Amino acid sequence: MSRIFSGIQPSGEITIGNYLGAIRNWVRLIDEHDSIFCVVDQHAITVEYEIAELPKKIFDAAATNIAAGLDPAKCALFVQSRVPEHTELAWYFNTVTPMGDLGRMTQFKEKSKQHRENINVGLFGYPVLQAADILLYKADRVPVGEDQVQHIELARDIARKFNARFGPIFPEPQVILSPTPRIMGLDGQAKMSKSMKNYIGVLEEPASIRSKLAVALTDENRKRRTDPGNPDICNIFTLHKSLSSPEEIDRVNVECRRAGIGCVDCKKILADNMIRELDPIREKFRELERRPDEVHDVLEKGAARCRTIAAATMDEVRRAMGLR
Ligand code: AMP
Ligand code: TRP
């Protein structure tokens, strides 16, 4: 059975971009893979953050994932900082990673622009820690959204370089791209993200979902109700494709093009479907919030299992590198 590994940062509310681009795909994969999922708190601290808020964000990220369908009986879920081998392996990987490769990472360039006052070494080395996350467990598949493909390619390069220098220890991990790998923000300007005000949260209340969708960008060229629209360039249609039934998608596609349906009605169908999908997740999350010990227990069991795998890999790594 091949092993999958993926991670999510506890950096704010989990968005429907995370859900459609990653988590929902993870849930589909857990039955056929040995699956490990990680709340990557050590990645989240590479940009400014509120210390007092981090523990709750870590808890919420874990509980949201469980609520969204990551059944703890079928996978390991844990918090990165509870398995110290991640940072140890990242240090060893630093020695085979060219600085030029890290400087070329799109996410580093973007975050450097957003956080000019704190472009720290951790932010620069972020993809090295990510490679360590994956390779510590010798995972061969990594299900992510499109924005992470470049980081996984780098993880593959790091595995190859390490193996060439120290012996064949690591697999070269492959991406499993989700069917909806890039969800745009509601303003249609940039990728939907926790750090921007352009998202719908997975745990959001129905009224709030409706009001956000009501003002979301559609096909900009469609000025009046009587103008035909173009679903191919409409962000709302993209969301339909991941949340509505095949019949509804067909109908919206055809009717929009001949102005048979307006944006208001089209958004209403989408809102109904989104709320139907998210309602049970929110309810399950509220339940878990009332029983935090259960979540902590899942995370502790996950970490214990991961520490065993991590210890064995590190033993091999230290030996191969002459650190004995
Ligand atoms: P992050 O929130 O950056 O930790 O991302 C966690 C996962 O969600 C990664 O696999 C990302 O690729 C995925 N993801 C985040 N935002 C989006 C988006 N707007 N569309 C698709 N996938 C996304
Ligand atoms: N960098 C990823 C993101 O921002 C999160 C992450 C950390 C990750 N380690 C990982 C994803 C390992 C996949 C595998 O989305």
Short mmCIF file of N, CA and C and ligand atoms in Angstrom, two decimals, residues 6-11 15-23 26 40 107 111 126 143-149 178 180-185 190-194, ligand 1:
data_model
loop_
_atom_site.label_atom_id
_atom_site.label_comp_id
_atom_site.label_asym_id
_atom_site.label_seq_id
_atom_site.Cartn_x
_atom_site.Cartn_y
_atom_site.Cartn_z
N SER A 6 0.23 14.55 3.88
CA SER A 6 -0.01 15.94 3.54
C SER A 6 -0.13 16.78 4.80
N GLY A 7 -0.02 18.09 4.62
CA GLY A 7 -0.04 18.98 5.77
C GLY A 7 -0.91 20.20 5.53
N ILE A 8 -1.32 20.80 6.63
CA ILE A 8 -2.08 22.05 6.55
C ILE A 8 -1.62 22.97 7.67
N GLN A 9 -1.46 24.25 7.35
CA GLN A 9 -0.97 25.20 8.35
C GLN A 9 -2.10 25.68 9.26
N PRO A 10 -1.83 25.80 10.55
CA PRO A 10 -2.84 26.35 11.47
C PRO A 10 -2.73 27.87 11.48
N SER A 11 -2.97 28.46 10.31
CA SER A 11 -2.70 29.90 10.21
C SER A 11 -3.97 30.73 10.12
N THR A 15 -10.39 27.36 4.80
CA THR A 15 -11.28 27.91 3.78
C THR A 15 -11.85 26.80 2.88
N ILE A 16 -12.85 27.17 2.10
CA ILE A 16 -13.36 26.17 1.15
C ILE A 16 -12.31 25.88 0.07
N GLY A 17 -11.32 26.77 -0.08
CA GLY A 17 -10.18 26.49 -0.97
C GLY A 17 -9.39 25.31 -0.44
N ASN A 18 -9.09 25.33 0.88
CA ASN A 18 -8.41 24.19 1.51
C ASN A 18 -9.24 22.93 1.40
N TYR A 19 -10.54 23.11 1.62
CA TYR A 19 -11.43 21.95 1.64
C TYR A 19 -11.52 21.31 0.25
N LEU A 20 -11.82 22.13 -0.77
CA LEU A 20 -12.00 21.58 -2.11
C LEU A 20 -10.66 21.23 -2.76
N GLY A 21 -9.62 22.00 -2.41
CA GLY A 21 -8.31 21.79 -3.03
C GLY A 21 -7.50 20.71 -2.34
N ALA A 22 -7.84 20.38 -1.10
CA ALA A 22 -7.01 19.41 -0.39
C ALA A 22 -7.85 18.42 0.44
N ILE A 23 -8.48 18.91 1.50
CA ILE A 23 -9.06 18.00 2.50
C ILE A 23 -10.07 17.00 1.91
N TRP A 26 -8.25 14.29 0.39
CA TRP A 26 -7.63 13.41 1.37
C TRP A 26 -8.63 12.37 1.85
N VAL A 40 0.82 21.57 10.46
CA VAL A 40 2.23 21.99 10.42
C VAL A 40 2.44 23.32 11.14
N GLN A 107 6.26 30.71 -3.64
CA GLN A 107 5.65 31.07 -2.36
C GLN A 107 6.61 31.93 -1.52
N LYS A 111 5.57 35.56 -0.25
CA LYS A 111 5.53 35.86 1.19
C LYS A 111 6.57 36.92 1.56
N TYR A 126 11.56 27.09 4.43
CA TYR A 126 10.24 26.46 4.55
C TYR A 126 10.10 25.19 3.70
N PRO A 143 -0.90 14.46 -1.65
CA PRO A 143 -2.08 15.12 -2.20
C PRO A 143 -2.15 16.58 -1.75
N VAL A 144 -2.09 17.50 -2.71
CA VAL A 144 -2.08 18.94 -2.43
C VAL A 144 -2.81 19.71 -3.51
N GLY A 145 -3.01 21.01 -3.27
CA GLY A 145 -3.51 21.91 -4.30
C GLY A 145 -2.34 22.38 -5.16
N GLU A 146 -2.69 23.08 -6.24
CA GLU A 146 -1.70 23.45 -7.25
C GLU A 146 -0.54 24.29 -6.70
N ASP A 147 -0.84 25.14 -5.71
CA ASP A 147 0.20 26.04 -5.20
C ASP A 147 1.37 25.29 -4.56
N GLN A 148 1.18 24.03 -4.23
CA GLN A 148 2.24 23.27 -3.56
C GLN A 148 3.07 22.39 -4.49
N VAL A 149 2.70 22.37 -5.78
CA VAL A 149 3.39 21.46 -6.71
C VAL A 149 4.88 21.75 -6.76
N SER A 178 -5.58 17.53 -6.60
CA SER A 178 -7.01 17.35 -6.39
C SER A 178 -7.75 17.72 -7.68
N THR A 180 -9.99 19.80 -8.05
CA THR A 180 -10.13 21.26 -8.09
C THR A 180 -8.90 21.88 -7.42
N PRO A 181 -7.79 21.94 -8.15
CA PRO A 181 -6.51 22.27 -7.51
C PRO A 181 -6.29 23.74 -7.21
N ARG A 182 -7.13 24.62 -7.76
CA ARG A 182 -6.91 26.04 -7.51
C ARG A 182 -8.25 26.77 -7.44
N ILE A 183 -8.69 27.07 -6.23
CA ILE A 183 -9.94 27.80 -6.04
C ILE A 183 -9.60 29.28 -5.88
N MET A 184 -10.25 30.11 -6.70
CA MET A 184 -9.98 31.55 -6.62
C MET A 184 -10.76 32.17 -5.47
N GLY A 185 -10.30 33.32 -5.01
CA GLY A 185 -11.01 34.06 -3.97
C GLY A 185 -12.30 34.65 -4.50
N ALA A 190 -7.32 36.75 -6.78
CA ALA A 190 -6.18 35.92 -6.35
C ALA A 190 -6.70 34.61 -5.81
N LYS A 191 -5.79 33.69 -5.59
CA LYS A 191 -6.13 32.40 -4.98
C LYS A 191 -6.84 32.62 -3.65
N MET A 192 -7.86 31.83 -3.38
CA MET A 192 -8.52 31.95 -2.07
C MET A 192 -7.52 31.56 -0.99
N SER A 193 -7.43 32.39 0.06
CA SER A 193 -6.46 32.08 1.10
C SER A 193 -6.86 32.64 2.46
N LYS A 194 -6.42 31.92 3.50
CA LYS A 194 -6.75 32.30 4.88
C LYS A 194 -6.25 33.70 5.21
P1 AMP B 1 -2.34 25.87 3.53
O1 AMP B 1 -3.56 26.57 3.97
O2 AMP B 1 -1.42 26.79 2.77
O3 AMP B 1 -1.66 25.12 4.61
O4 AMP B 1 -2.80 24.79 2.45
C1 AMP B 1 -3.26 23.49 2.78
C2 AMP B 1 -3.67 22.75 1.51
O5 AMP B 1 -4.76 23.41 0.88
C3 AMP B 1 -2.56 22.64 0.46
O6 AMP B 1 -2.61 21.36 -0.12
C4 AMP B 1 -2.93 23.70 -0.55
O7 AMP B 1 -2.46 23.40 -1.86
C5 AMP B 1 -4.44 23.66 -0.49
N1 AMP B 1 -5.04 24.96 -0.86
C6 AMP B 1 -4.92 26.12 -0.17
N2 AMP B 1 -5.58 27.12 -0.78
C7 AMP B 1 -6.12 26.59 -1.91
C8 AMP B 1 -6.93 27.11 -2.97
N3 AMP B 1 -7.31 28.39 -3.00
N4 AMP B 1 -7.32 26.25 -3.96
C9 AMP B 1 -6.94 24.96 -3.93
N5 AMP B 1 -6.19 24.40 -2.95
C10 AMP B 1 -5.78 25.20 -1.95
#
